[in-house]
Short mmCIF file of C-alpha atoms and ligand atoms in Angstrom, two decimals:
data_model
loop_
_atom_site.label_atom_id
_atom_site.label_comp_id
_atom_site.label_asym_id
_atom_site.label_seq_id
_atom_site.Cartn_x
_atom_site.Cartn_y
_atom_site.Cartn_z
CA UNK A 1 0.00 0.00 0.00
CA UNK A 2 1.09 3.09 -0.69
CA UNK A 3 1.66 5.30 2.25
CA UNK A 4 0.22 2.03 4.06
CA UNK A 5 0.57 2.06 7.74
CA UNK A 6 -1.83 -0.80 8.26
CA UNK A 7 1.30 -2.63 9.20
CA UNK A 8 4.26 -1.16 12.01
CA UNK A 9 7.38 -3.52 10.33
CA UNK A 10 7.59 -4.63 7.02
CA UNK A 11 10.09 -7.92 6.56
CA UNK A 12 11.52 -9.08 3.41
CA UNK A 13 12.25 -12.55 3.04
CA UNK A 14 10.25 -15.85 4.83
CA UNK A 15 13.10 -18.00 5.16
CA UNK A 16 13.74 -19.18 8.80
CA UNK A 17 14.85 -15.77 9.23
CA UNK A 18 12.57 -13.48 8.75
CA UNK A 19 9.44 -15.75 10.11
CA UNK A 20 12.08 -15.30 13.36
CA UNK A 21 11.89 -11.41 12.92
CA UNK A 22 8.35 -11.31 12.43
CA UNK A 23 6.83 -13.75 15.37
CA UNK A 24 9.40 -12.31 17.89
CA UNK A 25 8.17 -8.45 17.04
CA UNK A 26 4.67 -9.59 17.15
CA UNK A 27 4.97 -10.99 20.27
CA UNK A 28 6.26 -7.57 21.25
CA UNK A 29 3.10 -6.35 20.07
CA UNK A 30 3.70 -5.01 16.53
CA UNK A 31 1.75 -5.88 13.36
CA UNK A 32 4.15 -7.51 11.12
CA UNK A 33 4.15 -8.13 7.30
CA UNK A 34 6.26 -10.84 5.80
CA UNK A 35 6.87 -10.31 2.00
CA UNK A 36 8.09 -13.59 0.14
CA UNK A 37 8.58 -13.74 -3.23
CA UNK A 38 8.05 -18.03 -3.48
CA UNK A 39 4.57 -18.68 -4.57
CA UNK A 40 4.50 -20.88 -0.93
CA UNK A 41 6.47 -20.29 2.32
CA UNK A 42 8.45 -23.39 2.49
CA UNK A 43 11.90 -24.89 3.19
CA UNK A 44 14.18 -27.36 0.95
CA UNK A 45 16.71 -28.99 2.08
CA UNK A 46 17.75 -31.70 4.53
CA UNK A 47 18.32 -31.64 8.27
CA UNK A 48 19.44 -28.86 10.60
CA UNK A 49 21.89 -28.67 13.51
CA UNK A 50 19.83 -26.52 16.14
CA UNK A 51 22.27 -25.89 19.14
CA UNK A 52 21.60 -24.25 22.81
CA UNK A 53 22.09 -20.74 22.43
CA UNK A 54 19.09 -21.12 19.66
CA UNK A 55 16.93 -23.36 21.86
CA UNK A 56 17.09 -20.99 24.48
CA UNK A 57 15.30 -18.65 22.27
CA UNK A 58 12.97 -21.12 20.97
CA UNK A 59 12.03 -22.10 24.84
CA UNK A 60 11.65 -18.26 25.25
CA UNK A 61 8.94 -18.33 22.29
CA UNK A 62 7.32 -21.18 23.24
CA UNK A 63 7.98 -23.51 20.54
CA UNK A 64 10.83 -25.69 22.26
CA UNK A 65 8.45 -28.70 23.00
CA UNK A 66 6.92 -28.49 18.94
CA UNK A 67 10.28 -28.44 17.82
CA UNK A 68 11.51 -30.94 20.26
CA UNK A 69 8.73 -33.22 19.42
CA UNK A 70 9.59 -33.23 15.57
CA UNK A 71 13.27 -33.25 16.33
CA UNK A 72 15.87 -35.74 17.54
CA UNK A 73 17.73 -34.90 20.63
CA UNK A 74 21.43 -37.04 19.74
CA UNK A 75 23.37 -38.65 22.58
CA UNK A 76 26.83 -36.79 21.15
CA UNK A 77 28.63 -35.20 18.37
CA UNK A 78 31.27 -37.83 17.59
CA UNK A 79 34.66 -36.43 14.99
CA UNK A 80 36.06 -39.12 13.14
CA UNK A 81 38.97 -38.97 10.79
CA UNK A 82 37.09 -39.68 7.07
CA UNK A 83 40.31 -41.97 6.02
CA UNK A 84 40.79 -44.61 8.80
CA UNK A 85 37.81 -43.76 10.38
CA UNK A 86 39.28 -43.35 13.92
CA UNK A 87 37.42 -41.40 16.80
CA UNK A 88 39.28 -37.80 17.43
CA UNK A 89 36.65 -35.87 19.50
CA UNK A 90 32.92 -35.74 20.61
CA UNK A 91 30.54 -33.47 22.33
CA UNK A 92 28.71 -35.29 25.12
CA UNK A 93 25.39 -33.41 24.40
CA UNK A 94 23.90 -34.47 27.65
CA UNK A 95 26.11 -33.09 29.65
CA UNK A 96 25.86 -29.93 26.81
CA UNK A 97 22.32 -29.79 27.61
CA UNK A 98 23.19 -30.04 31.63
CA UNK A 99 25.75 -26.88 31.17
CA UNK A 100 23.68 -24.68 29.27
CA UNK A 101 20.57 -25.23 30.35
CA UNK A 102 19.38 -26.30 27.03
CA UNK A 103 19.69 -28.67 24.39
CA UNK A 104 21.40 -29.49 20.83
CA UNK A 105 18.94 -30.88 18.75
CA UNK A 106 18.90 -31.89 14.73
CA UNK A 107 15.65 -31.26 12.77
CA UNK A 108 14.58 -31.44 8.83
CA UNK A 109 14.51 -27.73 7.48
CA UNK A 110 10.79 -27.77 6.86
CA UNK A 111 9.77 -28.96 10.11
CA UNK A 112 11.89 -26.16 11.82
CA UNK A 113 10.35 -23.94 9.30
CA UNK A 114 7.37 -24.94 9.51
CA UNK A 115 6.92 -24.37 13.66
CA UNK A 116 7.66 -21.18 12.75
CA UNK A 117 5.41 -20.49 10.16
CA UNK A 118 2.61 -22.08 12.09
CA UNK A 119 3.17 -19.76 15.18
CA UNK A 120 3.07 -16.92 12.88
CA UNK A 121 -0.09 -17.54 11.50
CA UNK A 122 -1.05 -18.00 15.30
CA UNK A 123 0.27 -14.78 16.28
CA UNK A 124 -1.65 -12.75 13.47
CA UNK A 125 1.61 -12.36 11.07
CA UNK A 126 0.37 -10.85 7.55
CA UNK A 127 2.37 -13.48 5.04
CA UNK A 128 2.34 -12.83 1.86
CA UNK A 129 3.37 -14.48 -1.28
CA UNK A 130 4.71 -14.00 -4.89
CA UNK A 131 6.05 -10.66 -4.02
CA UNK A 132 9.71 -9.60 -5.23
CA UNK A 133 11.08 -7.17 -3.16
CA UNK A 134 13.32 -4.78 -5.87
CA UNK A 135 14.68 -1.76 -4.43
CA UNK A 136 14.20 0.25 -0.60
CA UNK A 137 13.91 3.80 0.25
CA UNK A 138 13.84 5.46 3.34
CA UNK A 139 10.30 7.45 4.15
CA UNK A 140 9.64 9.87 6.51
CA UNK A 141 9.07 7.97 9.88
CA UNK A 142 10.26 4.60 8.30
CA UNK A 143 11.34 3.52 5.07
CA UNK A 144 9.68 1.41 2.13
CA UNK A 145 10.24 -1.94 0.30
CA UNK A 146 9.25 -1.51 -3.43
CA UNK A 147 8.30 -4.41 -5.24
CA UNK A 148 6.96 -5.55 -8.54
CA UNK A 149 3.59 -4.79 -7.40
CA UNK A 150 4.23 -1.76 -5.09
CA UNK A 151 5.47 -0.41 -1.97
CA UNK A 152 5.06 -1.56 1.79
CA UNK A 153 5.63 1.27 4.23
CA UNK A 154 7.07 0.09 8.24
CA UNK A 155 8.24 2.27 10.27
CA UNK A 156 11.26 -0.24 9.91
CA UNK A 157 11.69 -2.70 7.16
CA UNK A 158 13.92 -5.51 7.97
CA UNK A 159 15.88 -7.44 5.02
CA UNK A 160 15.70 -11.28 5.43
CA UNK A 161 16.34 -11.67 1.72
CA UNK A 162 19.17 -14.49 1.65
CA UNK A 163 22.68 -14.94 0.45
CA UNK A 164 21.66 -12.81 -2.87
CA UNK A 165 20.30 -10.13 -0.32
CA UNK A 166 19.03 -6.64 -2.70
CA UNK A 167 19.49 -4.94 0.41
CA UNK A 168 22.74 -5.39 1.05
CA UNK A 169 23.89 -3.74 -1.49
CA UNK A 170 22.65 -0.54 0.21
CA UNK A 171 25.51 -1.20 2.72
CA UNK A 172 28.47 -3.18 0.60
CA UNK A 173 29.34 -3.93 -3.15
CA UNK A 174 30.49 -6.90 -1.86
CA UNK A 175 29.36 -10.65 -3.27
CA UNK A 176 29.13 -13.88 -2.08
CA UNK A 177 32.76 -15.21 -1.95
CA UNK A 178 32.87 -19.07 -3.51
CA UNK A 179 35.05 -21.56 -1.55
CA UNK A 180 35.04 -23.87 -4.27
CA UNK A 181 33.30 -26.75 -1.75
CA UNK A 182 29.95 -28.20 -2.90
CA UNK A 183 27.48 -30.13 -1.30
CA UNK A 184 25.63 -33.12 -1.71
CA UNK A 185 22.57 -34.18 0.60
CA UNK A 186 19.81 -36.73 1.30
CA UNK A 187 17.91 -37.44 3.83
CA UNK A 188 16.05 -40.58 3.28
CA UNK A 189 13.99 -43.21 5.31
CA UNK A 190 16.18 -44.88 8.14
CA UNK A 191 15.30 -48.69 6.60
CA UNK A 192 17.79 -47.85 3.77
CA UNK A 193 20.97 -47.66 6.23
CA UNK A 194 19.54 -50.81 8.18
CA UNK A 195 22.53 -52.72 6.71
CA UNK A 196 25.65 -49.76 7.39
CA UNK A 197 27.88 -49.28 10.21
CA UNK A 198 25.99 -46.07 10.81
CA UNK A 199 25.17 -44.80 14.65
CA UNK A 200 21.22 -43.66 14.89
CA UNK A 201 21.80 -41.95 18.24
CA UNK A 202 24.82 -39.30 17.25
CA UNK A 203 25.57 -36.60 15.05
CA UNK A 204 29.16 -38.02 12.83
CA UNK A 205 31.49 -35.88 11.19
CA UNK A 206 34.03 -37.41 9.02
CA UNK A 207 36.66 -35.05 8.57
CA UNK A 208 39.28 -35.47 5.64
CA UNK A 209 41.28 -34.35 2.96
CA UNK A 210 39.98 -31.90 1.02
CA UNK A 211 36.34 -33.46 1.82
CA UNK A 212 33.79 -34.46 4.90
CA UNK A 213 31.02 -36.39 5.45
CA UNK A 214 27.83 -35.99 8.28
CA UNK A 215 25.43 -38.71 9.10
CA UNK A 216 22.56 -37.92 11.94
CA UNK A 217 18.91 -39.03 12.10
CA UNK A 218 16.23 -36.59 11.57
CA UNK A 219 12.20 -36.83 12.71
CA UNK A 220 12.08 -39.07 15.75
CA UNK A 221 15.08 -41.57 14.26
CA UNK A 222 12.45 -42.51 11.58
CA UNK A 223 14.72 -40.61 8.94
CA UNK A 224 18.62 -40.25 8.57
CA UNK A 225 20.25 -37.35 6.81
CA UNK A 226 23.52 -37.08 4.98
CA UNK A 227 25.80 -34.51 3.82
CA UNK A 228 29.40 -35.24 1.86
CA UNK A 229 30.91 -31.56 1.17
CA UNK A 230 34.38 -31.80 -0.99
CA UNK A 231 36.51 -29.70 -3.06
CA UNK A 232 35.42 -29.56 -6.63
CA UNK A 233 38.45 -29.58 -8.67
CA UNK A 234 36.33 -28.23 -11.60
CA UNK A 235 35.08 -25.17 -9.57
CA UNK A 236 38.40 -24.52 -8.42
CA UNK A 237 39.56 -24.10 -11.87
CA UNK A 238 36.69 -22.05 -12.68
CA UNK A 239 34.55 -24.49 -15.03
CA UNK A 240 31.95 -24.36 -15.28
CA UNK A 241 29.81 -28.15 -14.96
CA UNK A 242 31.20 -28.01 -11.28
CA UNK A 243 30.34 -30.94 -9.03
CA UNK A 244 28.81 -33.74 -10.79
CA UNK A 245 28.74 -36.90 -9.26
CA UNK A 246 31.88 -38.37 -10.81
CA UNK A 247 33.75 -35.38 -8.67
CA UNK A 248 31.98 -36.54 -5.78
CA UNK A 249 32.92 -40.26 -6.05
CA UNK A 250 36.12 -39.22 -7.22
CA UNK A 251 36.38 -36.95 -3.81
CA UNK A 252 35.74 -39.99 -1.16
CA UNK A 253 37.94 -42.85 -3.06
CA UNK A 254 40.30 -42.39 -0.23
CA UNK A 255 38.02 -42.52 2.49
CA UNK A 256 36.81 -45.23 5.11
CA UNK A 257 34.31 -48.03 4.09
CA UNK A 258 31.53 -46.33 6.43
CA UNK A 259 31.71 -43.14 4.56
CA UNK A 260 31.83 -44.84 1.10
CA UNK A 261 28.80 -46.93 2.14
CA UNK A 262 26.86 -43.60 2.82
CA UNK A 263 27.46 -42.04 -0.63
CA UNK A 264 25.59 -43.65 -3.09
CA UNK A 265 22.08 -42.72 -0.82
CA UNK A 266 22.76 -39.31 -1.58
CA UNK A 267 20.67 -37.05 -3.14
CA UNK A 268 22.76 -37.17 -6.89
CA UNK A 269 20.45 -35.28 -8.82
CA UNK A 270 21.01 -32.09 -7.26
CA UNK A 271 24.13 -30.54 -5.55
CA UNK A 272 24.99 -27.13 -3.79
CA UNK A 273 27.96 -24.68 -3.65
CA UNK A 274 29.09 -23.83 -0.75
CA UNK A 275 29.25 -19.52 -0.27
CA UNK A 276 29.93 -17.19 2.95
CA UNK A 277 30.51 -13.39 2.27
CA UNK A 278 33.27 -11.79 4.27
CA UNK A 279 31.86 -9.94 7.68
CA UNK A 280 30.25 -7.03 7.36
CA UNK A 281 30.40 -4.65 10.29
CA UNK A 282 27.60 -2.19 9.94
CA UNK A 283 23.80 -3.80 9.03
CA UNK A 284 21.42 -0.78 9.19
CA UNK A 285 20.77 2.08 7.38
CA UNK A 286 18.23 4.60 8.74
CA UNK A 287 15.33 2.78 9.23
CA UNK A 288 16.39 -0.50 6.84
CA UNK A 289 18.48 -3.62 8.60
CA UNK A 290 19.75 -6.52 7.07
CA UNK A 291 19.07 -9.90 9.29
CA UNK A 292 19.97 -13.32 9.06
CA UNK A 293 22.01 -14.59 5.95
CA UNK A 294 21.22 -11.68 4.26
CA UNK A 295 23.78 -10.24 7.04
CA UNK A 296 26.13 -12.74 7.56
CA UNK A 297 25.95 -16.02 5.31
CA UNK A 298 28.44 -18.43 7.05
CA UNK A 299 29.98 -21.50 5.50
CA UNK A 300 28.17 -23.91 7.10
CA UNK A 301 30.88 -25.65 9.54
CA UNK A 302 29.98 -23.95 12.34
CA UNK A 303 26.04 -25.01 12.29
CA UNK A 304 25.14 -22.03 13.07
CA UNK A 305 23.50 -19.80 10.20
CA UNK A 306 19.97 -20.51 11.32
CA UNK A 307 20.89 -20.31 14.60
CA UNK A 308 22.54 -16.78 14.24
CA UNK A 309 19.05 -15.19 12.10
CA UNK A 310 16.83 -16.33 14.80
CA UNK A 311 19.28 -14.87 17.39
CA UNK A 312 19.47 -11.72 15.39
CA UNK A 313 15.29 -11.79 15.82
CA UNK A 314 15.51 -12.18 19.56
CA UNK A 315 17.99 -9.62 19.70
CA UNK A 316 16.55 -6.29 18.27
CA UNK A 317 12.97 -7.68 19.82
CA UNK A 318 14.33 -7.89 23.40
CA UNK A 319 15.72 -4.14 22.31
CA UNK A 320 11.91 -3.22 20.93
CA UNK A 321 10.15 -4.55 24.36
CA UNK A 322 12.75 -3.42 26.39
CA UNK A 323 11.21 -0.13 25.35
CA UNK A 324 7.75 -1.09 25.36
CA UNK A 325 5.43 -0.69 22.79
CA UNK A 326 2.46 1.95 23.23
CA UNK A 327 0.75 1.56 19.86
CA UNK A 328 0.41 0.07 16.23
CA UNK A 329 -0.61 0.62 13.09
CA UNK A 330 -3.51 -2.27 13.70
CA UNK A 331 -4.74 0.45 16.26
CA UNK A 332 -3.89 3.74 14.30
CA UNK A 333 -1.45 4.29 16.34
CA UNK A 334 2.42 5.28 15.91
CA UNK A 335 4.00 2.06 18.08
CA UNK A 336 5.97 4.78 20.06
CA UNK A 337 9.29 2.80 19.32
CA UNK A 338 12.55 4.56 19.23
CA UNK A 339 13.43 2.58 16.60
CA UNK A 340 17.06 4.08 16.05
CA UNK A 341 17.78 2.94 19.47
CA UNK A 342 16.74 0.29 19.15
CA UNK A 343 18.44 -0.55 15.53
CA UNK A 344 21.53 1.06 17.06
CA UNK A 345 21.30 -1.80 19.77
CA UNK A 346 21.04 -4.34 17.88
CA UNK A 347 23.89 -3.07 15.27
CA UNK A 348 26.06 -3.06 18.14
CA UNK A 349 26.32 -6.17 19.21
CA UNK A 350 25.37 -8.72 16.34
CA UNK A 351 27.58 -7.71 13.57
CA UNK A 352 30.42 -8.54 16.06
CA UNK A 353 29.18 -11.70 17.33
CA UNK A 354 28.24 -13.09 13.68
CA UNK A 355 32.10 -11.52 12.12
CA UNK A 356 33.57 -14.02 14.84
CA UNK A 357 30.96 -17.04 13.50
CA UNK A 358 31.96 -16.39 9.96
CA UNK A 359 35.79 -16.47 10.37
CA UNK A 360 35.84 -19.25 12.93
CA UNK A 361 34.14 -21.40 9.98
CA UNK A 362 36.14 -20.72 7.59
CA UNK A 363 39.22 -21.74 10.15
CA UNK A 364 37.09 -24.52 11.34
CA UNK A 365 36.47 -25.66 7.70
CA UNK A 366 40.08 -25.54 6.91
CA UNK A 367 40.61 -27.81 9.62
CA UNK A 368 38.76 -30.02 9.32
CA UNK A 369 40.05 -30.55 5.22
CA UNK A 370 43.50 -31.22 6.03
CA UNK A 371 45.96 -33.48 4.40
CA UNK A 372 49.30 -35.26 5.39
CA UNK A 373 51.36 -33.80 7.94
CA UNK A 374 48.78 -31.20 9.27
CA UNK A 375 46.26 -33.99 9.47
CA UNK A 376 48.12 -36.13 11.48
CA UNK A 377 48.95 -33.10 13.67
CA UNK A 378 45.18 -31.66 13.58
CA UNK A 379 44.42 -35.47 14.91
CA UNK A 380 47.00 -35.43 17.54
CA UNK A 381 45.53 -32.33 19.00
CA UNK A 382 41.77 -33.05 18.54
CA UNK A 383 42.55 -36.92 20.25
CA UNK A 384 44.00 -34.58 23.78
CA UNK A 385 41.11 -32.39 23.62
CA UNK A 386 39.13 -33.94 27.14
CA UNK A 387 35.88 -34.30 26.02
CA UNK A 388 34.40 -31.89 28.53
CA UNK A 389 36.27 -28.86 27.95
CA UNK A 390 33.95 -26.27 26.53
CA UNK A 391 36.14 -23.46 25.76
CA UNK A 392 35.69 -23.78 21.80
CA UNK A 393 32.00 -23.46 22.70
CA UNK A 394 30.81 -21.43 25.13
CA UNK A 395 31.43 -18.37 23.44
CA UNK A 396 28.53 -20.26 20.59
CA UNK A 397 26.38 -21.68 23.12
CA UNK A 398 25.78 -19.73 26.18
CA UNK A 399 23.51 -17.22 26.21
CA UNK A 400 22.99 -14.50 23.14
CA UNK A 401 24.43 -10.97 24.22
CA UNK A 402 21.96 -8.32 23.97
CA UNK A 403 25.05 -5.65 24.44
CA UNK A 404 28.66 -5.73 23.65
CA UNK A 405 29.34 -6.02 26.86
CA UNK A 406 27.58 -9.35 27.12
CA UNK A 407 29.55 -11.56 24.27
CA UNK A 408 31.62 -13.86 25.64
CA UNK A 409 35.23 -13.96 25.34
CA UNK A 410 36.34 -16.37 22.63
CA UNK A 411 38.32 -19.09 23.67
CA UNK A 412 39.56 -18.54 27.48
CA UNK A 413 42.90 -19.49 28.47
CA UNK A 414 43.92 -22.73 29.80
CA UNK A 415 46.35 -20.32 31.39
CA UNK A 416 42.97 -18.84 33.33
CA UNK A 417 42.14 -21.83 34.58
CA UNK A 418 45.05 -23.60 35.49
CA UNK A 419 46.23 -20.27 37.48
P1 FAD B 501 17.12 -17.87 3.50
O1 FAD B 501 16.79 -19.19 4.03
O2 FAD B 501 17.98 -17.77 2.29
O3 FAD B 501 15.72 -17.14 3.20
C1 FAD B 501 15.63 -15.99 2.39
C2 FAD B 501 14.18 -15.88 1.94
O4 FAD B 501 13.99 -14.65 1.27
C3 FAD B 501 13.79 -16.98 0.94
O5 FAD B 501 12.55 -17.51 1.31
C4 FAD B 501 13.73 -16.22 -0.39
O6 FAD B 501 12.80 -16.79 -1.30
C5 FAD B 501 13.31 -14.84 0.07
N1 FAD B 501 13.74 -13.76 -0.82
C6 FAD B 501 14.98 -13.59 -1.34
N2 FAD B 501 15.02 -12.46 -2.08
C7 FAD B 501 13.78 -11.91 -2.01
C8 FAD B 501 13.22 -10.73 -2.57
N3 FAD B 501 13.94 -9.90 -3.33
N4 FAD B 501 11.91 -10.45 -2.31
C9 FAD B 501 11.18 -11.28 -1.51
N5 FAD B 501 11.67 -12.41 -0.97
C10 FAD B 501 12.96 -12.73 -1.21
N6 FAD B 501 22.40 -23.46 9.86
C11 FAD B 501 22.26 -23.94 11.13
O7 FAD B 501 21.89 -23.18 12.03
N7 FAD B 501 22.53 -25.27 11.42
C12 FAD B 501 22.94 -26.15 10.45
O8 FAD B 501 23.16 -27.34 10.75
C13 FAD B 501 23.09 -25.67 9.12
N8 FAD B 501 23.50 -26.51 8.14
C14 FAD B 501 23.64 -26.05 6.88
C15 FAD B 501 24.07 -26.92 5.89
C16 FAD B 501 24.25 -26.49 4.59
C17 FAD B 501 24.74 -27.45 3.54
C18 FAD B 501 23.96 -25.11 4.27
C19 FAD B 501 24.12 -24.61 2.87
C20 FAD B 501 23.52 -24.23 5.25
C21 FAD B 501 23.36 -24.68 6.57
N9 FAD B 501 22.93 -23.81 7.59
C22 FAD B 501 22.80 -24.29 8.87
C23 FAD B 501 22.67 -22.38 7.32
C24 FAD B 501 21.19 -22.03 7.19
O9 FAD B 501 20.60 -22.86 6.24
C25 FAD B 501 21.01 -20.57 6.78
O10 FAD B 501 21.88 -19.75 7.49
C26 FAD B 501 19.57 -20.08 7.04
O11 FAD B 501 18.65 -20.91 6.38
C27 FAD B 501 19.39 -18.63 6.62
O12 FAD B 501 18.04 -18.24 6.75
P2 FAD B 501 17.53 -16.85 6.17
O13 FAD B 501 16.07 -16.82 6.46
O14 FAD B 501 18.37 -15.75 6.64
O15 FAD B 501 17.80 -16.92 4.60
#
């Protein structure tokens, strides 16, 4: 509509992320409109890794028992080398879920997706469909989202549009950097692995050369999902026919007989590369903000991309009711929201969180793709690691700062504790 204020925030995008944005500012007592270009809100894609500092949130919103319910809560995260298939490290996610007072859980896309769509609808969000969002502008009181059929005025308009974000390039004429990794999935009935050495009750990451494999079950144990990610030696010289299936045999020949087993129930018809963009420190412009991958598209070693959009949504809410909200545009009523606070807030403290996400999976990646010497080395050093040491994760998995001051410190010293 054109000077429409029948809504207060206008999101663009209905990916995980800005369904996040849109039932978290609802809650706060804004009228929200979600603008998706798909013809359906939907997810594809296999399972997701859903850790604590996310399920704290989703506990906070009410949805922890929905998504536990479609979910499977693993026993551990188990590291195994992909060539001799040797144990290097695990996470024992019970105790996880004893430390952080929540737990790790893996889901299928669409049923994470879906929960959130569902409570959405439940809450009043206005979703809408087969609208391209094509250019923004800033408006007195708020800015605008123009699309094909349009404009939608917010006094805020938040950008949940992806990897390929349009609003990003209001900020950066940066693009998504390629790491030359693709990747395959599948997830598929859990009959069809009856016969492998495969373990139903853990997450498994094979790490190896220039390659790695997941396993993990998905929807109560009654699927199992798969992911091989390698090093296409065609994208890496710039072909283009990248990643066909003879690159992805060609990528495990050197790998264990579990792994190898695993690979031909992939998905081979279809096959993703694998893009972050560097950090970006500054998301909002007057009364536009980027959110989710739009803001910070990881590679995915980290498992936390999904995790970090619906922390972004919890964030710049808890700002929003923090101040409380006196009216909305459902009432004919300005919602009384400093909003530039409240964007300021939240541009304070996420970009930094989500710059150390980004660069810590690229290193982690790296890591785990090792060859010769500094594989044997990056075993030695994973194998001392005692199992409940959690200073690689707390600064992921405790709770999500609201202020600088609140992000924990990466990676305390040994030094701190011994001494
Ligand atoms: P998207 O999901 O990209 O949603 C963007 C939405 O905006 C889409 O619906 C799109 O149609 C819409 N849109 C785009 N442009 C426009 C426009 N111009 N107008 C209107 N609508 C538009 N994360 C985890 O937390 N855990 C994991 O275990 C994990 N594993 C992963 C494994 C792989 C192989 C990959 C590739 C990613 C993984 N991730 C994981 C990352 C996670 O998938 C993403 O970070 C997350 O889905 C981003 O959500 P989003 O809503 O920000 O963006």
């Amino acid at each position: 509509s054109e000077d429409g204020n029948d809504v207060d925030v206008v999101v663009v995008g209905g990916g995980i992320g800005g369904l996040a944005n849109a039932l978290a500012l609802t809650g706060k007592g804004l009228r929200v409109r979600v603008l998706e270009q798909a013809s359906q809100f939907g997810e594809v894609g296999a399972g997701l890794q859903i850790a604590p500092n996310c399920t704290r949130i989703l506990d906070r919103w009410g949805l922890l028992d929905e998504v536990k319910s479609l979910g499977v809560l693993p026993e551990s995260i188990v590291m195994k080398d992909a060539v001799d298939a040797d144990v290097l490290t695990r996470l024992d996610l019970h105790d996880v879920e004893r430390r952080y007072g929540f737990p790790y859980l893996v889901i299928h896309r669409s049923d994470l997706h879906g929960t959130l769509l569902r409570a959405c609808q439940r809450a009043g969000v206005d979703l809408v469909n087969d609208v391209t969002v094509t250019a923004y502008e800033q408006a007195e009181g708020g800015a605008v989202a123009v699309h094909d059929g349009g404009r939608e005025f917010g006094e805020v308009v938040l950008a949940a549009d992806g990897l390929h974000s349009v609003a990003r390039r209001i900020l950066s004429d940066d693009q998504p950097v390629s790491s030359a990794y693709v990747a395959y999935r599948g997830a598929i009935p859990v009959d069809r692995v009856a016969d492998l050495d495969v373990r139903l009750k853990d997450v498994v990451v094979y790490v190896g050369p220039r390659c790695h494999f997941v396993q993990y079950p998905l929807r109560h144990g009654e699927m199992f999902n798969q992911v091989a990610v390698f090093e296409s030696p065609k994208a890496r010289a710039g072909e283009e026919d990248w990643g066909t299936p003879d690159e992805l045999d060609g990528a495990f020949e050197a790998t264990c007989a579990q792994v190898r087993a695993g690979l031909p129930l992939m998905w081979r018809d279809r096959w993703w590369r694998m893009f972050d963009r560097d950090p970006l420190a500054d998301w909002v412009r007057g009364r536009i903000a980027l959110t989710g991958d739009a803001a910070h598209p990881p590679l995915q070693y980290l498992a936390q991309g999904a995790v970090m959009a619906i922390e972004d949504a919890w964030v710049l809410a808890e700002h929003v009711g923090a101040q409380g909200v006196t009216g909305s545009a459902a009432s004919g009523t300005p919602t009384g929201v400093d909003w530039d606070a409240a964007l300021a807030a939240y541009n304070a403290v996420r970009p930094e969180h989500c710059r150390r996400v980004l660069t810590t999976a690229r290193a982690w990646g790296d890591l785990w793709h090792h060859d010769g010497d500094e594989r044997l080395w990056r075993n030695e050093v994973l194998r001392d690691r005692d199992v409940y040491d959690y200073d690689y994760v707390d600064w992921l998995f405790g709770p999500t700062a609201l202020t600088p001051g609140e992000l924990s410190p990466m990676y305390p010293s040994r030094a701190r504790r011994a001494g």
